[in-house]
Coordinates of C-alpha atoms in Angstrom, one line a residue:
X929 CA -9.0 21.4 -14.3
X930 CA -9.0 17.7 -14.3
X931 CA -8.8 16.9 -17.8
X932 CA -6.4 14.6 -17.1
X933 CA -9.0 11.9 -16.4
X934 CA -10.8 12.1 -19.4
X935 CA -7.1 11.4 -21.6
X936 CA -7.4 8.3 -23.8
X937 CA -3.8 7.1 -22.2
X938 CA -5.1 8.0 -18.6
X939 CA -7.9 5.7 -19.3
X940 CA -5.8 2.6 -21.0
X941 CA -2.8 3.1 -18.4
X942 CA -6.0 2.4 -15.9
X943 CA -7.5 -0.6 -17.7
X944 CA -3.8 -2.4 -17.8
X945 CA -3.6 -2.1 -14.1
X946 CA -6.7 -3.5 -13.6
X947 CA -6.0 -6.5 -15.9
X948 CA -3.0 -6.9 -13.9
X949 CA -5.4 -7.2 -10.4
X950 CA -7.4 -9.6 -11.9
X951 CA -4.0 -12.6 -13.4
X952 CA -3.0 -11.8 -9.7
X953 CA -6.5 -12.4 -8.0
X954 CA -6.4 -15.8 -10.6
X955 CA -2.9 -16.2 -9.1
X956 CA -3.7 -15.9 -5.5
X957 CA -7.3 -18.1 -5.7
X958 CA -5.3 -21.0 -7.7
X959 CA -1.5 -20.9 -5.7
X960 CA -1.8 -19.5 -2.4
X961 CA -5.4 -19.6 -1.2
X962 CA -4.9 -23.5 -0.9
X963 CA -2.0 -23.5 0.8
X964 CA -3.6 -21.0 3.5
X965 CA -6.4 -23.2 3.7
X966 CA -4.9 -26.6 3.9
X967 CA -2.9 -25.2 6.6
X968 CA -5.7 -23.0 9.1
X969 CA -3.9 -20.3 8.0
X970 CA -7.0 -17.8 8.0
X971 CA -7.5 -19.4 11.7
X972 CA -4.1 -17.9 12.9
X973 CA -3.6 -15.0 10.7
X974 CA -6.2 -12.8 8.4
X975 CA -9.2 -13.8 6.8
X976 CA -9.0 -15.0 2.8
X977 CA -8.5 -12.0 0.5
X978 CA -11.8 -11.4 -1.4
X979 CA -12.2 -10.0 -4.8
X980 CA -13.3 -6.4 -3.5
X981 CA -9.4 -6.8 -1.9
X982 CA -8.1 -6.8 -6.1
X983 CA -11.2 -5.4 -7.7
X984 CA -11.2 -1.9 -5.3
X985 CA -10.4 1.2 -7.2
X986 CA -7.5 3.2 -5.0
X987 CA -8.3 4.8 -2.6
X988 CA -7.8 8.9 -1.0
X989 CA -8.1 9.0 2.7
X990 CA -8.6 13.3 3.9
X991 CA -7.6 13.9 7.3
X992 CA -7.4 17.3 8.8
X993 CA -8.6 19.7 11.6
X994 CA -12.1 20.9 11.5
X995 CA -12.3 23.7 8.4
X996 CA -9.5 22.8 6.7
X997 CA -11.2 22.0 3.8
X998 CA -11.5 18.3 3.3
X999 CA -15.3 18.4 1.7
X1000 CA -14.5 21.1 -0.2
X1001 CA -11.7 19.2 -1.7
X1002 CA -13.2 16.6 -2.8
X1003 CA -16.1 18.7 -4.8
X1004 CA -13.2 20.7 -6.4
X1005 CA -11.5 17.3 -7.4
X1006 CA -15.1 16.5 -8.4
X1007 CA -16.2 19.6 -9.9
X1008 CA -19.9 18.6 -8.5
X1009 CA -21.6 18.2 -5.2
X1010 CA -21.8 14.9 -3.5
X1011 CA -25.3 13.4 -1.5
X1012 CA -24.4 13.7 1.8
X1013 CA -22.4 17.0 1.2
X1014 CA -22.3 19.7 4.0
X1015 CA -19.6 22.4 4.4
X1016 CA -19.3 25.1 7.2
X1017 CA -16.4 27.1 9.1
X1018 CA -17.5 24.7 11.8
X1019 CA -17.5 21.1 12.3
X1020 CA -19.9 19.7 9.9
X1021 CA -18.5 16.1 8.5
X1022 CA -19.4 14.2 11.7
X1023 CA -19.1 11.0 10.2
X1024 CA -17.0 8.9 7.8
X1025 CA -18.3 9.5 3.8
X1026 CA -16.2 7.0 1.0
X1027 CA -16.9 8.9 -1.9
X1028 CA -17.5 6.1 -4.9
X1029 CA -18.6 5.5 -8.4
X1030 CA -21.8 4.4 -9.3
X1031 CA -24.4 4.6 -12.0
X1032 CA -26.7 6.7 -10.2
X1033 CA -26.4 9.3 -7.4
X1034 CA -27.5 8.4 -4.0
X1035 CA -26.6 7.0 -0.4
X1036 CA -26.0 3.6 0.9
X1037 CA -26.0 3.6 5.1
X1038 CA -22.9 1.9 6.8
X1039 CA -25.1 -0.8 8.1
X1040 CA -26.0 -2.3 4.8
X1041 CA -21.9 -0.7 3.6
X1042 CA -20.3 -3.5 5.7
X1043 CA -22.6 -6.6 4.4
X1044 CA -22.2 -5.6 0.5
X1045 CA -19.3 -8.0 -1.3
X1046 CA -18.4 -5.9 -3.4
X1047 CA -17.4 -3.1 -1.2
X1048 CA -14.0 -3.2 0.7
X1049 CA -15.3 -2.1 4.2
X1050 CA -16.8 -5.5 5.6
X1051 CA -14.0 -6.0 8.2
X1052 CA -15.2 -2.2 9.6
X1053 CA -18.2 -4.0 11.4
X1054 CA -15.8 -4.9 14.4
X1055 CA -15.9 -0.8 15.4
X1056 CA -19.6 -1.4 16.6
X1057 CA -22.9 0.5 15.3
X1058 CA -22.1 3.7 16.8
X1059 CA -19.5 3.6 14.3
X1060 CA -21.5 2.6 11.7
X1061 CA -24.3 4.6 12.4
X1062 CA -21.9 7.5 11.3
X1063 CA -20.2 6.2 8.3
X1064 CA -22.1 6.1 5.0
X1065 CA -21.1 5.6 0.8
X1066 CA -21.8 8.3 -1.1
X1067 CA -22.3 7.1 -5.0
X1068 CA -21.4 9.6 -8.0
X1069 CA -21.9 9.3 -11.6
X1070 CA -18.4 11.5 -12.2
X1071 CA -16.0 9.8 -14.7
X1072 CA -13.0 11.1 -11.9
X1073 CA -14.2 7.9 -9.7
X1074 CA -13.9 6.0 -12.4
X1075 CA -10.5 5.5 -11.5
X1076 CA -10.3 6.5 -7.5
X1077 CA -12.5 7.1 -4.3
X1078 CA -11.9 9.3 -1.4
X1079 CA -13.0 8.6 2.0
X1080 CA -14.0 11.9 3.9
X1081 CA -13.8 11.6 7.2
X1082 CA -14.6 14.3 10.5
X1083 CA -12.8 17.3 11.2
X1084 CA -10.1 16.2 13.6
X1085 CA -11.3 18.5 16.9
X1086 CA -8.7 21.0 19.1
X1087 CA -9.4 22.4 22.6
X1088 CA -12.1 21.5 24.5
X1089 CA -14.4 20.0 21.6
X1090 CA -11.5 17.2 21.1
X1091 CA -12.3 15.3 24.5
X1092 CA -16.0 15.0 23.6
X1093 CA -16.5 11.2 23.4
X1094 CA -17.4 10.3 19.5
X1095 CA -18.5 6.9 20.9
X1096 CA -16.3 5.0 19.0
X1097 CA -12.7 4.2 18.4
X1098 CA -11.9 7.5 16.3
X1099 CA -8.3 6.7 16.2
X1100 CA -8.5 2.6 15.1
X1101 CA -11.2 3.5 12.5
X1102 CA -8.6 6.2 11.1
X1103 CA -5.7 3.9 11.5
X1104 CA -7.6 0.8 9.6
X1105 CA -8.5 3.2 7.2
X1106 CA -4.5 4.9 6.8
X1107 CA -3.5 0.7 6.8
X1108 CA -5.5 0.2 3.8
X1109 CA -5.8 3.5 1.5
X1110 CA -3.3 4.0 -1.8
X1111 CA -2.8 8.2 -0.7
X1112 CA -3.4 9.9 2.9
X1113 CA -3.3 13.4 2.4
X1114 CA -3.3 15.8 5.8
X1115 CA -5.1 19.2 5.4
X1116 CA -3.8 22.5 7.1
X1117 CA -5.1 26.0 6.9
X1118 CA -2.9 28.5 6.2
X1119 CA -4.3 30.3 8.8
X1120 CA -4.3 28.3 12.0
X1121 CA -1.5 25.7 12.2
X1122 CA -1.6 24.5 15.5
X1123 CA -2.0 20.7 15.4
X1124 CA -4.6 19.1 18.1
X1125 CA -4.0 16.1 20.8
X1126 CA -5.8 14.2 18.1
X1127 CA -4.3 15.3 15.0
X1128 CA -1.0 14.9 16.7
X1129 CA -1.9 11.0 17.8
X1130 CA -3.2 10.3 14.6
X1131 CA 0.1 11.4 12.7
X1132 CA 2.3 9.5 15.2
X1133 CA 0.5 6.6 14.2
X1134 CA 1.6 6.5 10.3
X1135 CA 4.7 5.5 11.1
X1136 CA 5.1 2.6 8.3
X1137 CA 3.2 4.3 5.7
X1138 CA 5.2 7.4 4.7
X1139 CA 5.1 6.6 1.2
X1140 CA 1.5 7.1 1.1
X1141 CA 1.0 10.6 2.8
X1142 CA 1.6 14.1 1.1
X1143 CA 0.3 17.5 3.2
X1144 CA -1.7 20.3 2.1
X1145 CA -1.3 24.0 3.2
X1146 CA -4.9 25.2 1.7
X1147 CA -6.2 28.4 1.5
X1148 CA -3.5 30.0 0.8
X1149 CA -4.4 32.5 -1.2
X1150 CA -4.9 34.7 2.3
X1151 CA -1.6 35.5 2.8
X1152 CA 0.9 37.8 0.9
X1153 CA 4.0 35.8 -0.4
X1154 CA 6.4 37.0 2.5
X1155 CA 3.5 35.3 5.0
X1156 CA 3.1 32.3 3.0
X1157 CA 6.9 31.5 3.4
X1158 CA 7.0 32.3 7.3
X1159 CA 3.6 29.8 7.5
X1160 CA 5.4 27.1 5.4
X1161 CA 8.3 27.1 7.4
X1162 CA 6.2 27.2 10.6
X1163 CA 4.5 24.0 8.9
X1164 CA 7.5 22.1 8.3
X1165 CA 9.1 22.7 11.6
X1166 CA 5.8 21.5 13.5
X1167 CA 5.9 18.6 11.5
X1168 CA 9.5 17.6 11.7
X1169 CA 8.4 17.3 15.7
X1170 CA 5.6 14.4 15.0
X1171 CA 7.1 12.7 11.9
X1172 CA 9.5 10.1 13.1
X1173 CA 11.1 10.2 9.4
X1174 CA 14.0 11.8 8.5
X1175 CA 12.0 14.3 5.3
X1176 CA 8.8 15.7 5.8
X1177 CA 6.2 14.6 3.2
X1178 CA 5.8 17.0 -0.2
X1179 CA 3.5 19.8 1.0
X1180 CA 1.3 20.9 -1.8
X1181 CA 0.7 24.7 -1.4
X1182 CA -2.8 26.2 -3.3
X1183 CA -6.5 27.5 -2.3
X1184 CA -8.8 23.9 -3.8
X1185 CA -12.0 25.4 -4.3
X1186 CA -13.9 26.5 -7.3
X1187 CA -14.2 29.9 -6.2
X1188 CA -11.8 33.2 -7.6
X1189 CA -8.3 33.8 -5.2
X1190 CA -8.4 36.1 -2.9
X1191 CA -4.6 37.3 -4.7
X1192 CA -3.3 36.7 -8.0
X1193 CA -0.2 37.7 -6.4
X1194 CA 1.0 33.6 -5.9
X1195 CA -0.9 32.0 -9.3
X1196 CA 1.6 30.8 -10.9
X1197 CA 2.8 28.9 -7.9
X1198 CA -1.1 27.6 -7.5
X1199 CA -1.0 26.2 -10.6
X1200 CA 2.1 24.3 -10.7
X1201 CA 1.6 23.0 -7.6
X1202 CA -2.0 21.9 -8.6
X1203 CA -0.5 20.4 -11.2
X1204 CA 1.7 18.4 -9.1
X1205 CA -0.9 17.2 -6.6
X1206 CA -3.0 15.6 -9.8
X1207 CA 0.0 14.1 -11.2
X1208 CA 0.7 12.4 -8.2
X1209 CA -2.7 11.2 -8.3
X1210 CA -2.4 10.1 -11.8
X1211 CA -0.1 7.6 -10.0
X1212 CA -2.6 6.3 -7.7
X1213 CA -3.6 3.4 -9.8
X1214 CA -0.1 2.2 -10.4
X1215 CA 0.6 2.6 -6.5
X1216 CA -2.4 0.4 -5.7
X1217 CA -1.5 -2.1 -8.2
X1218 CA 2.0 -2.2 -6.2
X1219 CA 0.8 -2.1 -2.8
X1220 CA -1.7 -5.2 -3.7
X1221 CA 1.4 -7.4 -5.0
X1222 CA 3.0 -6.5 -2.0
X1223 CA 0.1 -8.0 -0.1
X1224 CA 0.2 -11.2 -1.8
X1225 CA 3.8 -11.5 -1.9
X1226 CA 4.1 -11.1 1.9
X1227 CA 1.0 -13.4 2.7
X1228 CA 2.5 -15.8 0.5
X1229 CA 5.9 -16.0 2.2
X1230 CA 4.2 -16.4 5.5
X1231 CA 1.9 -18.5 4.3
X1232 CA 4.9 -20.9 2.9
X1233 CA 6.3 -20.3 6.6
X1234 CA 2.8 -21.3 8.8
X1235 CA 2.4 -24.4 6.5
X1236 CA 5.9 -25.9 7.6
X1237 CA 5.7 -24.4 11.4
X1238 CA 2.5 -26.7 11.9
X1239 CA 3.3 -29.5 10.1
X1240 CA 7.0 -29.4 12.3
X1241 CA 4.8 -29.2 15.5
X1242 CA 2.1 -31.9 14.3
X1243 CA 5.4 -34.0 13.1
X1244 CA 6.9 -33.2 17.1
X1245 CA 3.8 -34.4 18.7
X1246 CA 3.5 -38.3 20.3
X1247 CA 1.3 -40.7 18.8
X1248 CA 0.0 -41.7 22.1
X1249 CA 0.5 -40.6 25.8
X1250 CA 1.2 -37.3 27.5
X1251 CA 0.2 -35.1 24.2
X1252 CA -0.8 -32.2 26.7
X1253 CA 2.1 -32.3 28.3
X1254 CA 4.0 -32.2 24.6
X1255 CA 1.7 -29.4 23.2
X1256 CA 2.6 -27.4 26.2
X1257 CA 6.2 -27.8 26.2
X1258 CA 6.3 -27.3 22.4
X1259 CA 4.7 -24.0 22.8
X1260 CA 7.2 -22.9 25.4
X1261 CA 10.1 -24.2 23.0
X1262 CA 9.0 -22.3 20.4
X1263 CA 11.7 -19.9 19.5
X1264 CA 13.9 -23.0 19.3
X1265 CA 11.2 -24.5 16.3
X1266 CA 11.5 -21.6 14.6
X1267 CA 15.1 -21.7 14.8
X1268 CA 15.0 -25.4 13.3
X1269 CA 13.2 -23.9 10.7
X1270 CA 15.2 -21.1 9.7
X1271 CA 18.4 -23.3 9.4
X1272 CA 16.9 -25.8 7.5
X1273 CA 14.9 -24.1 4.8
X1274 CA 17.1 -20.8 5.1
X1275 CA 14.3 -18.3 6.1
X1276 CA 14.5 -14.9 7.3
X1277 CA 14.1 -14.5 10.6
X1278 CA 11.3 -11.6 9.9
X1279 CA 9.7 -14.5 7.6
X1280 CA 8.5 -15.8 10.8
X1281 CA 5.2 -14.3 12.7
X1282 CA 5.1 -12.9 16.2
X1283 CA 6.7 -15.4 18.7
X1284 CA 4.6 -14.6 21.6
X1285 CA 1.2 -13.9 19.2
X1286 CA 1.6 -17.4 17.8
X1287 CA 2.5 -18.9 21.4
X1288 CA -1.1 -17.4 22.1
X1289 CA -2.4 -18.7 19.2
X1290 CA -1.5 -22.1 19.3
X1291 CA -2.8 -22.7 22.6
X1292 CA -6.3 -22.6 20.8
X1293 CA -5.1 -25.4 18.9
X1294 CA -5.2 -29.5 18.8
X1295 CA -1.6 -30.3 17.1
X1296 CA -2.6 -33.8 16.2
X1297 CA -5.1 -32.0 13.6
X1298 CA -2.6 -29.9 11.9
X1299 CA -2.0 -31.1 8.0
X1300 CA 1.1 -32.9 7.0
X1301 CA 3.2 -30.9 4.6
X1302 CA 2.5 -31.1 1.3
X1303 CA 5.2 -30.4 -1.1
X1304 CA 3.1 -29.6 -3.7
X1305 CA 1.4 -26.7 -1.7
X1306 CA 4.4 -24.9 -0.9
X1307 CA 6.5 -25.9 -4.8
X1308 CA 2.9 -23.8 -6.0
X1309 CA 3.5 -20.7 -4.2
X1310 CA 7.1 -21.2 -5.1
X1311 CA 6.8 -20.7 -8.4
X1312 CA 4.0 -18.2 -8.4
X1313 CA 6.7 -15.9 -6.1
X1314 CA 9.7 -16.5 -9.1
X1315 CA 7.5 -16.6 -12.2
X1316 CA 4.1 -15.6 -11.8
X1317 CA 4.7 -12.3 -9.6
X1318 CA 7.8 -11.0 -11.7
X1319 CA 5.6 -11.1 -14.9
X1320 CA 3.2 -9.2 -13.3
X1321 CA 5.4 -6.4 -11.4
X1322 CA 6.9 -5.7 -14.4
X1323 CA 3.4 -5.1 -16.4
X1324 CA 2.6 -2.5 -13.8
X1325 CA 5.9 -0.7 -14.4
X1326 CA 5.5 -1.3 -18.5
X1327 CA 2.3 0.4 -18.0
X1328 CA 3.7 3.2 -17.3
X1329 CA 6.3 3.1 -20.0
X1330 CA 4.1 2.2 -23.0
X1331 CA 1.6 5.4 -21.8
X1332 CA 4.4 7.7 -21.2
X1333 CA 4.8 10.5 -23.7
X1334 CA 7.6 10.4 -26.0
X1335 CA 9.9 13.3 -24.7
X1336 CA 10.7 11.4 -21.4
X1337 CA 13.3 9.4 -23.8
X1338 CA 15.1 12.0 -25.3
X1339 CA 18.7 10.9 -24.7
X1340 CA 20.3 12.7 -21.8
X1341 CA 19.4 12.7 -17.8
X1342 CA 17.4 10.2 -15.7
X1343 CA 15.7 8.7 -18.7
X1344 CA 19.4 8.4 -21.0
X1345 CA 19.2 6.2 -24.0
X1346 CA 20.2 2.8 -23.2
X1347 CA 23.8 1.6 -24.2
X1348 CA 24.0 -1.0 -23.3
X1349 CA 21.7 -4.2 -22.4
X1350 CA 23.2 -6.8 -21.6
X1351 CA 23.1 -7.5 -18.1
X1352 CA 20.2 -9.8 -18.0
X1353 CA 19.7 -11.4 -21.5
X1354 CA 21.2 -14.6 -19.8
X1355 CA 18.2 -14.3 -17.3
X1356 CA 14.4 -15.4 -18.8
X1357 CA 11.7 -16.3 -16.9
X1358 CA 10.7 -19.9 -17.4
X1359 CA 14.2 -20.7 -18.7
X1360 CA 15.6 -22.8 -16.0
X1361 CA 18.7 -23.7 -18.3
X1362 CA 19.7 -20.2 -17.8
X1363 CA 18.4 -19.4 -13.9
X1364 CA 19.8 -21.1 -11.1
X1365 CA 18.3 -19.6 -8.3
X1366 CA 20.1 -21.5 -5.9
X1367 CA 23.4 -20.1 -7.7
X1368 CA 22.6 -16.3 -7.9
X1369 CA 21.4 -16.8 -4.0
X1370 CA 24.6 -18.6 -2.7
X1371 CA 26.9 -16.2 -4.9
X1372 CA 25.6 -13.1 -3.0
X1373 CA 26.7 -11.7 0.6
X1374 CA 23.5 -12.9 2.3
X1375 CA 23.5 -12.4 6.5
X1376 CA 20.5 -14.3 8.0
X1377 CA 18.5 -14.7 5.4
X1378 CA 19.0 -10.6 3.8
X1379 CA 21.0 -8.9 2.2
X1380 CA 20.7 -5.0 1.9
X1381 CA 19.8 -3.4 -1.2
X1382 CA 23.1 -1.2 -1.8
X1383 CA 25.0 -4.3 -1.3
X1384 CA 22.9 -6.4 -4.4
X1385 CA 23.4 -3.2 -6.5
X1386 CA 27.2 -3.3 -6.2
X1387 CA 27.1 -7.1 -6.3
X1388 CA 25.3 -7.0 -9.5
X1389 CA 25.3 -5.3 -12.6
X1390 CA 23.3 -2.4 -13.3
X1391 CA 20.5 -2.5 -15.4
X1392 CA 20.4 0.1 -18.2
X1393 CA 16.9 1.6 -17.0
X1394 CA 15.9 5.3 -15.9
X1395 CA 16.8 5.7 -12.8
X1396 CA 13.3 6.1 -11.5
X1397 CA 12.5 3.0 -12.8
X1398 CA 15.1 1.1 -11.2
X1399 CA 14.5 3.3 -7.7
X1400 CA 10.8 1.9 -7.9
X1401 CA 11.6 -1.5 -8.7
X1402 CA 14.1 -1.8 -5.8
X1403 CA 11.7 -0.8 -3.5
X1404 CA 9.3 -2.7 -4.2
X1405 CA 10.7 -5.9 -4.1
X1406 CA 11.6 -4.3 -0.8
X1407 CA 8.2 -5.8 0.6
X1408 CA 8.9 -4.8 4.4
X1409 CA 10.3 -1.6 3.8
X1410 CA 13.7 -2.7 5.8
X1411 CA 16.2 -1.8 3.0
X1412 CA 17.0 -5.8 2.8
X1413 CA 15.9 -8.4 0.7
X1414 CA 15.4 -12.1 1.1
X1415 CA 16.2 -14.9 -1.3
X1416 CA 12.6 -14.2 -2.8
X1417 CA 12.3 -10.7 -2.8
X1418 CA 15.6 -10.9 -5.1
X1419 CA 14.6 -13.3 -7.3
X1420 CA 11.9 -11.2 -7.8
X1421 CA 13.5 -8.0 -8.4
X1422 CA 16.1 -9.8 -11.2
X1423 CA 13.6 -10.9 -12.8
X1424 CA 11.7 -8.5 -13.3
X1425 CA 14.5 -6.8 -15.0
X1426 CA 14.7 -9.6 -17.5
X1427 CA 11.8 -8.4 -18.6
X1428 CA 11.8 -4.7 -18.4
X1429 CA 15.6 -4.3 -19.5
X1430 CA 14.4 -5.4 -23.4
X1431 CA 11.1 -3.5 -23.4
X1432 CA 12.8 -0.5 -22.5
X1433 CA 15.2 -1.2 -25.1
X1434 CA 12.7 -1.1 -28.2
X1435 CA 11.1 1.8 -26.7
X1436 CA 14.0 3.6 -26.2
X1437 CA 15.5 2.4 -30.0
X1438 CA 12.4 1.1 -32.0
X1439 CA 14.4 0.7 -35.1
X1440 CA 17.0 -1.5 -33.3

């Protein structure tokens, strides 16, 4: 059933996206970890990325009611057991579990979990022991975690069990979890769709990470075909109450065990919709590779944006007398900095971090020992954002289009030949005779700092790329999910069609 994982262009599409992780984890390290650090960045903000951030395989997080088959899941997706495994019609998972690759089988205890640097979960110490004391790695030799792990977490409770206290912060462990993870996928039995307190605060809090989540109605094979519709139906409308988007998330509609259905009477349906769910999963590596530039690109702009905020207020500070009295009055006056700011070096003004956090922040802080501005810092992170990070957005994207079988460019629908290619051939990265930013920036309707994605489209030409392609390539240079871009963000995006425009080409025409 998972065969998938063991194809030779599975495998390769895999290894390209991890050779992408590690130029960026060069490019970070070398361009903007010294500008974060010349500037006590990692003081005001997040700690430095380490290389479990780049070097972490993505990640599945299961969330669901109790005996909605989460564990169970996971073994299908497995086709084994698991140490640590234990599966019941009542709550049995009463801790977290991040199913993981290793060489051997065994357990590592959250304790010991939180120290190891190669593991992503040190910042989970801050939930306490009680947390820790119920969260645990479970390693598999399986060649599927080869290329993915899944956290397994409790069943979600409903009645009376939900306000027995866990003693810890169920809900921020989730959430830090949901921030973090490439795929959250919400379990539901067919058979019992009422949705907890719990369940129903967890799910409010996703707001900001619908991209990631996709539903499960499992065990479905226990209802005829006229039930399963009513149930679906029931699903979706429950759902459209907690979602505060305008579409529901694709439900995936099957019985994920290893056993015989119940009724053949919806296999056909089973299996494509199986089929789905592990395509979608194919994806996960080139999602994570994605959602890891995107981290970089926005610590890098507010890095670039911190740097000159502190060296503004070190450069407003007196020499002398009455600093006190200055600091205080500059931290008061700080909307009116950043507003100095903005004008002069044409920021957004969602470049800029949390007025009243960094008020707080900077009360912490001696102003006289902030770092002069370095233009060398920032002109490094400059040219990582319009050179570096193009390059390696578009290898993500060409990893999918040199492992993609050869019928998706037959000449007609989303994937048409291409016609016509010459929108960006004037546009090459590294060639400044040819790219002005500053031109292509002041020639486009910007409005503080942005402008929205439908107005660059009709502003620019289109590029001859499948429309999927270009839908995926938009948003993600769409780093803050606002449908606007900055001045960045479109730099980005153009040239990253400089480079996939051509490539598409000789795939699309090899003999041309």
């Amino acid at each position: 059933m998972f065969s998938w994982i063991h194809k030779d262009e599975v495998i390769k599409m895999v290894d390209m996206y991890e050779a992408v992780m590690g130029r960026l984890k060069k490019v970070y390290k070398t361009k903007v970890f010294p500008l974060e650090s010349n500037y006590q960045f990692h003081d005001f903000h997040s700690p430095a990325l380490d290389d479990p951030d780049f070097d972490a395989k993505p990640m599945i997080l299961l969330v669901g009611q109790y005996s909605t088959g989460k564990t169970t899941f996971i073994r299908y997706l497995l086709e084994r057991d698991f140490p640590g495994i234990r599966i019941g019609p009542e709550p049995t998972t009463d801790g977290f579990i991040a199913v993981m690759y290793g060489d051997t089988d065994g357990t590592i205890p959250g304790n010991a979990l939180v120290v190891d640097p190669k593991k992503p979960f040190r910042p989970l110490s801050k939930f306490g022991n009680a947390f820790l004391n119920r969260f645990q790695c479970s390693q598999v030799n399986s060649t599927v975690l080869k290329g993915l792990s899944v956290i397994d977490t409790p069943g979600i409770l409903s009645g009376e069990k939900q306000r027995v206290d866990r003693g810890y912060e169920f809900t921020g462990v989730l959430e830090w979890f949901a921030e973090r993870v490439d795929r959250i996928i919400l379990l539901f039995d067919a058979h019992k769709l009422d949705i907890s307190d719990e369940f129903r605060e967890f799910i409010q809090s996703l707001h900001g990470y619908d991209d990631k989540i996709r539903l499960i109605l499992n065990k479905a094979d226990l209802v005829d075909r006229q039930q399963l519709m009513k149930v679906l139906c029931s699903l979706m409308w429950s759902l459209g109450q907690e979602f505060s988007i305008s579409q529901v998330p694709r439900v995936y509609i099957g019985t994920y065990w290893d056993q015989p259905l119940h009724s053949d009477a919806n296999r056909r349906l089973f299996e494509a919709e199986e089929q789905d769910l592990f395509s979608d999963l194919v994806s996960l590596s080139r999602d994570s590779a994605l959602r890891k530039l995107q981290k970089v690109i926005r610590r890098a702009r507010l890095a670039k944006v911190h740097a000159y905020l502190v060296s503004e207020l070190r450069n407003l500070m007196p020499s002398l007398l009455f600093k006190e009295t200055a600091k205080k009055k500059l931290i008061m006056q700080l909307n009116e900095v950043y507003d100095k700011l903005r004008k002069t070096h044409k920021f957004a003004p969602d470049d800029f971090p949390h007025l009243e956090e960094m008020q707080e922040q900077l009360q912490q802080h001696d102003f006289t020992l902030f770092s002069k501005l370095n233009l060398k810092d920032v002109e490094a992170v400059n040219k990582m954002i319009v050179e570096d990070i193009p390059v390696l957005v578009a290898e993500t994207f060409l990893a999918d289009m040199n492992t993609a079988k050869e019928d998706i460019l037959a000449d007609d629908g989303a994937y048409g030949g291409v016609r016509n290619i010459t929108l960006m051939k004037k546009v090459k990265p590294g060639d400044k005779d040819n790219y002005n930013c500053s031109k292509l920036i002041n020639s486009l309707p910007f409005s503080n700092g942005k402008i929205s994605i439908a107005a660059a489209k009709n502003e620019m030409h289109k590029p001859e790329l499948p429309n999927c392609v270009l839908d995926k390539v938009w948003a993600t240079c769409d780093i803050d999910k606002d449908g606007m871009l900055n001045a960045d963000e479109l730099i980005i995006a153009v040239r990253v069609f400089s480079i996939l425009v051509p490539e598409y080409a000789k795939k699309s025409h090899p003999s041309q």
